[in-house]
C-alpha positions as protocol buffer text, in pm:
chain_id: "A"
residue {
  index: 1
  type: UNK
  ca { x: -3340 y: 14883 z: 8874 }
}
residue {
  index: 2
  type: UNK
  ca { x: -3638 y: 14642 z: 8870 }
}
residue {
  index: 3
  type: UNK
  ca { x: -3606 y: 14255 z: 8789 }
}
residue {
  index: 4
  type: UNK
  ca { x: -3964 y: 14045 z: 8754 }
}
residue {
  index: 5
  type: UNK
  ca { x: -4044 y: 13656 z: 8801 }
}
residue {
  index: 6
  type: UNK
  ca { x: -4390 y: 13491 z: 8745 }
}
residue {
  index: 7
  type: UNK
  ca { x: -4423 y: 13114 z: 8844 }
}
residue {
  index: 8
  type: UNK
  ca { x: -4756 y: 12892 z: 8845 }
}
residue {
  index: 9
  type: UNK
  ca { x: -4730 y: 12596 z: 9036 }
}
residue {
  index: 10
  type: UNK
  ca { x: -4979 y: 12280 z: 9121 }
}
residue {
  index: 11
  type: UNK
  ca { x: -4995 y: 12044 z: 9422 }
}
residue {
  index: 12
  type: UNK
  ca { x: -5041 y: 11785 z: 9174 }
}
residue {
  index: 13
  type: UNK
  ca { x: -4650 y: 11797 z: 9112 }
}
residue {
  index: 14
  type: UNK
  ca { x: -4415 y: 11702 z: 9407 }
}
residue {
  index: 15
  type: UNK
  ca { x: -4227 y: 11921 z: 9499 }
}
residue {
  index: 16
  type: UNK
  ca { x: -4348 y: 12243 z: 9390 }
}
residue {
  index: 17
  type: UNK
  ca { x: -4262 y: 12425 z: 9678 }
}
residue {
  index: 18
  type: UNK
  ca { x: -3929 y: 12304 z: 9649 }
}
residue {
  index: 19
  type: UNK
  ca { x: -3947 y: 12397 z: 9264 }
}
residue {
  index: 20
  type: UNK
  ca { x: -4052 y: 12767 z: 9448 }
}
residue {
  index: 21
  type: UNK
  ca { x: -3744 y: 12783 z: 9660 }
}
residue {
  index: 22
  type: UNK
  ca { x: -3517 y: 12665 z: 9386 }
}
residue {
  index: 23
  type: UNK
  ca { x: -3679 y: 12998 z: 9144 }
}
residue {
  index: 24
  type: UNK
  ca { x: -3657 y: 13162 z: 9398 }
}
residue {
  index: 25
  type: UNK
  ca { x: -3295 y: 13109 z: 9466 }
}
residue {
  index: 26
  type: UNK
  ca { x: -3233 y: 13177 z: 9140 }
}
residue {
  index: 27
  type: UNK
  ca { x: -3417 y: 13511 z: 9057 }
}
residue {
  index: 28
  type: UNK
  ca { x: -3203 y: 13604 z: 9387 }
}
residue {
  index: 29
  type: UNK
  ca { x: -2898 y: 13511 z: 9214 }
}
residue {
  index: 30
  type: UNK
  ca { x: -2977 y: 13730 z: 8922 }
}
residue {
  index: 31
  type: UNK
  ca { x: -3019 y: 14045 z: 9098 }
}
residue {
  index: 32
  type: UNK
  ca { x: -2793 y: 14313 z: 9044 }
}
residue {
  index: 33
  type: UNK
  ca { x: -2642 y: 14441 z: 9318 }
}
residue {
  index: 34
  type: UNK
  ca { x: -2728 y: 14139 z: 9471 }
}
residue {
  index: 35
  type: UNK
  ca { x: -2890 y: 14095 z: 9784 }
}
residue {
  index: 36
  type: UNK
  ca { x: -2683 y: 13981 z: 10126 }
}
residue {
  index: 37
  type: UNK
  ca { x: -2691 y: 13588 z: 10203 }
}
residue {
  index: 38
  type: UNK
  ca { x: -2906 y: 13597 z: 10538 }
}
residue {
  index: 39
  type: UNK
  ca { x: -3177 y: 13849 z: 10344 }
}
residue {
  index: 40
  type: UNK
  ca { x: -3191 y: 13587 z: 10050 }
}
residue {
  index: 41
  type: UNK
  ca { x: -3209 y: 13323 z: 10302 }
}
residue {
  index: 42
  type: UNK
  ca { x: -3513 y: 13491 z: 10435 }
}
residue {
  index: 43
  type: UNK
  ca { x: -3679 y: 13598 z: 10099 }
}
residue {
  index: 44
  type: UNK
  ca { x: -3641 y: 13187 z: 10011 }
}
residue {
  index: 45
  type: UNK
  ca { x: -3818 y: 13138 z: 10341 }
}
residue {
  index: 46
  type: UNK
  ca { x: -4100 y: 13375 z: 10218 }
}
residue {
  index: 47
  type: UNK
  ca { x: -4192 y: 13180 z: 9935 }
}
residue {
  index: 48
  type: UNK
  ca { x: -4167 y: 12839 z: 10056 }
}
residue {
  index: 49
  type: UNK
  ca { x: -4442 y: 12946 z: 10323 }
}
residue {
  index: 50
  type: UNK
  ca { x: -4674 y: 13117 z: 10165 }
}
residue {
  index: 51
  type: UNK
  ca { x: -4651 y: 12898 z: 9870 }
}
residue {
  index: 52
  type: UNK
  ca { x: -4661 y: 12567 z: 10104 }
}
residue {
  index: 53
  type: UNK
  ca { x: -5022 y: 12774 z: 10250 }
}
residue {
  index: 54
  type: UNK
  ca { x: -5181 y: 12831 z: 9914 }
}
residue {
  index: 55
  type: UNK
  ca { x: -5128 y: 12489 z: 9808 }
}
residue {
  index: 56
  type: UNK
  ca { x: -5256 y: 12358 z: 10073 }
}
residue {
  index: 57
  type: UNK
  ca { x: -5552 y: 12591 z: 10179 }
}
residue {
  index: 58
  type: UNK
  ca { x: -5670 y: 12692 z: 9805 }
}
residue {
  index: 59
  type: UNK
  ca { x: -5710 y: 12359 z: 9580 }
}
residue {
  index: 60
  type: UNK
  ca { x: -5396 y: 12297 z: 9497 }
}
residue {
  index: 61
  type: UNK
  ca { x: -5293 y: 12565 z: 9258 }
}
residue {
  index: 62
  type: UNK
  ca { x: -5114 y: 12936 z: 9312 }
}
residue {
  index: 63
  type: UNK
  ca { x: -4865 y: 13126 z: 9154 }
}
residue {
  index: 64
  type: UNK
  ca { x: -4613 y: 13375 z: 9297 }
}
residue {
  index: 65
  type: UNK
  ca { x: -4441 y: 13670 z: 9182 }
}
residue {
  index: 66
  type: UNK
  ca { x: -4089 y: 13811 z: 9282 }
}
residue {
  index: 67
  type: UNK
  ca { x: -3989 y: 14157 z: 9209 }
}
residue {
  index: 68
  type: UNK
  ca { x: -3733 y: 14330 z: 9290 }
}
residue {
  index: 69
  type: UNK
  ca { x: -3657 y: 14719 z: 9350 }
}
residue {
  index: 70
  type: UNK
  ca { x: -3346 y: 14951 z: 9479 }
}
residue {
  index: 71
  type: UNK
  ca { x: -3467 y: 14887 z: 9842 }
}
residue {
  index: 72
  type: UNK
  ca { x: -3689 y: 14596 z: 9819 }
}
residue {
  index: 73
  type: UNK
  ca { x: -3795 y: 14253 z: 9707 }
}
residue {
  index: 74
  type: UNK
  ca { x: -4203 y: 14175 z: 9671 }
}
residue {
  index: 75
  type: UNK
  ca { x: -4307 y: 13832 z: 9731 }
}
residue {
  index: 76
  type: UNK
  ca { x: -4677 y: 13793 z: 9562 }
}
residue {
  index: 77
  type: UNK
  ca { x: -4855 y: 13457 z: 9592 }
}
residue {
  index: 78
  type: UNK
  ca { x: -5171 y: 13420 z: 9434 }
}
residue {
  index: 79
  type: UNK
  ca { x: -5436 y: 13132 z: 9491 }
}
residue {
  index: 80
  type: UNK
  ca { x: -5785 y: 13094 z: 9402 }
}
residue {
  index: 81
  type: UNK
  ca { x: -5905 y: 13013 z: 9733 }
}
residue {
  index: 82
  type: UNK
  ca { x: -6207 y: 13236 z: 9899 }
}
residue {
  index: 83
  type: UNK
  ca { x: -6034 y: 13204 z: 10274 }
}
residue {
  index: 84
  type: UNK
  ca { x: -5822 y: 13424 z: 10388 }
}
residue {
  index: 85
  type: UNK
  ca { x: -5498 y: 13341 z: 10561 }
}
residue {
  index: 86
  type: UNK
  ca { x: -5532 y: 13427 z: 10951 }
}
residue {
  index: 87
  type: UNK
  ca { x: -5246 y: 13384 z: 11206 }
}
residue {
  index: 88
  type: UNK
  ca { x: -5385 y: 13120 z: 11487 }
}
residue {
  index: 89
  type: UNK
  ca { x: -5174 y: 12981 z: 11779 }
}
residue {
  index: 90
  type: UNK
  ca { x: -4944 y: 12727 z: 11653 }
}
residue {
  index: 91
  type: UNK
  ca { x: -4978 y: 12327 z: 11735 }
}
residue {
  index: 92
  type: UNK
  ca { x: -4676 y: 12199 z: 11884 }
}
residue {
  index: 93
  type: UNK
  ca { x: -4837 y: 11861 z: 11803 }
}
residue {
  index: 94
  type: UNK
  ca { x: -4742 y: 11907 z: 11443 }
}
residue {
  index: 95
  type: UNK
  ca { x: -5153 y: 11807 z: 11330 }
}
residue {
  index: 96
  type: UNK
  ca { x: -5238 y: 12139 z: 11212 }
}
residue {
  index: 97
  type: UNK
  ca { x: -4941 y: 12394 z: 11163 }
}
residue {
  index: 98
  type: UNK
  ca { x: -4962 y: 12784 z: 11224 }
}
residue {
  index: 99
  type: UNK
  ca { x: -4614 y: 12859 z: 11247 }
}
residue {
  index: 100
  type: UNK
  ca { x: -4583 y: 12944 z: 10878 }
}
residue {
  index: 101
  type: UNK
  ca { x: -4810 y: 13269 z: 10885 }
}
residue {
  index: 102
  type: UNK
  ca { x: -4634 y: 13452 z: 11205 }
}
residue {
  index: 103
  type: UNK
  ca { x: -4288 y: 13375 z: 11087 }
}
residue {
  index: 104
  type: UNK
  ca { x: -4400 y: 13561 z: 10739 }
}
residue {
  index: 105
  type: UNK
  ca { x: -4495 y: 13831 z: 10942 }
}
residue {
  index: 106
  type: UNK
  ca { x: -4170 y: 13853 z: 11143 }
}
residue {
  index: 107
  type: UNK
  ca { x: -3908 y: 13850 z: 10870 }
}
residue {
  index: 108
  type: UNK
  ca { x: -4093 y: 14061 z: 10618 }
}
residue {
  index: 109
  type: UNK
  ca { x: -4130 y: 14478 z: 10642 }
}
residue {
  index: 110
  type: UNK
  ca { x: -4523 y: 14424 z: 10535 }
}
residue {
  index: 111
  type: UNK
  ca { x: -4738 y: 14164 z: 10469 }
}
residue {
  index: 112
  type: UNK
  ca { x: -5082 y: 14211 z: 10283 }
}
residue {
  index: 113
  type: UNK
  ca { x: -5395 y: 14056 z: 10177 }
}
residue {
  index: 114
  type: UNK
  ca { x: -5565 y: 14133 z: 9878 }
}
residue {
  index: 115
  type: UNK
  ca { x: -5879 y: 13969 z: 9752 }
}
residue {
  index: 116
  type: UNK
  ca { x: -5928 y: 13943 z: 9403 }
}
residue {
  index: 117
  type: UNK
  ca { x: -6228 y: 14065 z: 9187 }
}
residue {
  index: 118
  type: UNK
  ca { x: -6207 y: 13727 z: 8968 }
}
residue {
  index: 119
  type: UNK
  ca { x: -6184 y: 13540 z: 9291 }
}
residue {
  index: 120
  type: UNK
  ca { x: -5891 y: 13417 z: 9514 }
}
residue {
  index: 121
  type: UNK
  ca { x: -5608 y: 13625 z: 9693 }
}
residue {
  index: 122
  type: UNK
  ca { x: -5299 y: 13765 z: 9617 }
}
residue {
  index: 123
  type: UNK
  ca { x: -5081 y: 13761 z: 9968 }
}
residue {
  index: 124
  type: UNK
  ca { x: -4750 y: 13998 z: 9961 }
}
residue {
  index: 125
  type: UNK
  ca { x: -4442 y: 14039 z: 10141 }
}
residue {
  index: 126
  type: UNK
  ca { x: -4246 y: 14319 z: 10136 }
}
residue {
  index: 127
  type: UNK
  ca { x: -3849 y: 14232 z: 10226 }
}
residue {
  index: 128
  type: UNK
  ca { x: -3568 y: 14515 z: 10252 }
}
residue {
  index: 129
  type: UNK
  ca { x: -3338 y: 14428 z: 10045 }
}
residue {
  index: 130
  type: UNK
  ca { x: -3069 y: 14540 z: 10277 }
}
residue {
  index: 131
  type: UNK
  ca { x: -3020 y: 14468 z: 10659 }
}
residue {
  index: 132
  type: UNK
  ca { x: -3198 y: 14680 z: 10875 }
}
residue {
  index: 133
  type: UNK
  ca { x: -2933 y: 14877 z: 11087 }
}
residue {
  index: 134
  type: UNK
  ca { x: -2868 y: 14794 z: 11474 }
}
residue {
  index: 135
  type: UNK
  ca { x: -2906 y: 14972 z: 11773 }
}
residue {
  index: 136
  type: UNK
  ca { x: -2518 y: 15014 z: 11766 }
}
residue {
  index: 137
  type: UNK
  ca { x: -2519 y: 15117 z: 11397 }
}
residue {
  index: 138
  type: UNK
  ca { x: -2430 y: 14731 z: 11264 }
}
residue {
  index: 139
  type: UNK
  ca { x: -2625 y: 14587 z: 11021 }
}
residue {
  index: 140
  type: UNK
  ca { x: -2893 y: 14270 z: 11062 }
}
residue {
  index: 141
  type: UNK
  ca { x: -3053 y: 14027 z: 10850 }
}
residue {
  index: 142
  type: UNK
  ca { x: -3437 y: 13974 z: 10958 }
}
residue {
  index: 143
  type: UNK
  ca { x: -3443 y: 13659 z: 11179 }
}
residue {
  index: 144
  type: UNK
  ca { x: -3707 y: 13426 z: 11260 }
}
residue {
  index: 145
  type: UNK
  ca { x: -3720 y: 13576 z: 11641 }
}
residue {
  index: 146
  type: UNK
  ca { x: -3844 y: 13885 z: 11507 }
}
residue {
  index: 147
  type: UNK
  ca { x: -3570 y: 14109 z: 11711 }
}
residue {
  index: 148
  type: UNK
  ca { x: -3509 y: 14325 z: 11407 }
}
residue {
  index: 149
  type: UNK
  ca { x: -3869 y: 14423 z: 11338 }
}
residue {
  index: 150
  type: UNK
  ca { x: -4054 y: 14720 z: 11305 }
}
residue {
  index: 151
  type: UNK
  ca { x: -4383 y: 14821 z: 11297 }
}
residue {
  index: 152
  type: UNK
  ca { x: -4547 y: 14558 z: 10983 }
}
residue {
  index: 153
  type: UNK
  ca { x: -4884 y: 14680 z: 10757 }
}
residue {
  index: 154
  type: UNK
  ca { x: -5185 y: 14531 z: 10965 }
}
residue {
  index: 155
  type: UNK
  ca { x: -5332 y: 14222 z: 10820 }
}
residue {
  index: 156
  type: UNK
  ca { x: -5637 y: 14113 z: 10701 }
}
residue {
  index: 157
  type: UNK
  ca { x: -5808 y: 13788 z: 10906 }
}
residue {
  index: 158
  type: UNK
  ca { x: -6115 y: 13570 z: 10869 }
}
């Protein structure tokens, strides 16, 4: 089973990355079997970062891709911007961000960059579309704290 979304979105509309979510939610909803609350939760997360970065690191334009296979769902956001997204310390004053990029990293299985031969970037997240198993043999959702993790693809900086 494979399902496919492709959205463009601008900065130029408000709320786009609440436009993102909302798709999104919906291309979650459609899924057959469908996905557990807490992993849709974090896929929704997914996209509202890394669409929130390429808006506002690339010129105001990206669009993003969902797909969805037996034991995953992609996340691909494309952007025409020539920087590449790098994971800095975050600022607690709120001024500049950086929390966005780590917490992409914690709840997805991989995350990489791609450069494009027209230009621009495609970033991707790979999710598991099921709860990774416990220690104890229960099943967890990926959470922001990252205690759920395994090893993630390494990822391009600059």
């Amino acid at each position: 089973m494979s399902a496919r979304e492709i959205v463009c979105l601008s900065a130029r509309r408000p709320g786009a990355a609440a436009e993102a979510r909302r798709r999104a939610r919906g291309f979650l909803r459609g899924l057959d079997p469908a996905v557990e609350e807490d992993v849709g939760d974090a896929v929704v997360l997914v996209v509202s970062e890394l669409v929130t970065n390429a808006l506002r690191h690339s010129g105001g334009t990206c669009s993003f891709e969902l797909a969805a296979a037996e034991g995953h769902v992609d996340v691909c956001v494309r952007d025409t911007g020539s920087r590449l997204p790098l994971i800095r310390p975050p600022d607690v004053s709120g001024e500049t961000g950086g929390f966005g990029l780590p917490l992409v990293h914690r709840l997805a299985n991989a995350v990489t960059v791609t450069r494009e031969g027209r230009g621009g970037k495609t970033v991707r997240a790979r999710m598991a579309r099921h709860p990774a198993p416990t220690a104890r043999g229960r099943r967890a959702a990926p959470s922001p704290s990252g205690d759920v993790r395994t090893k993630r693809d390494d990822h391009e900086g600059g």
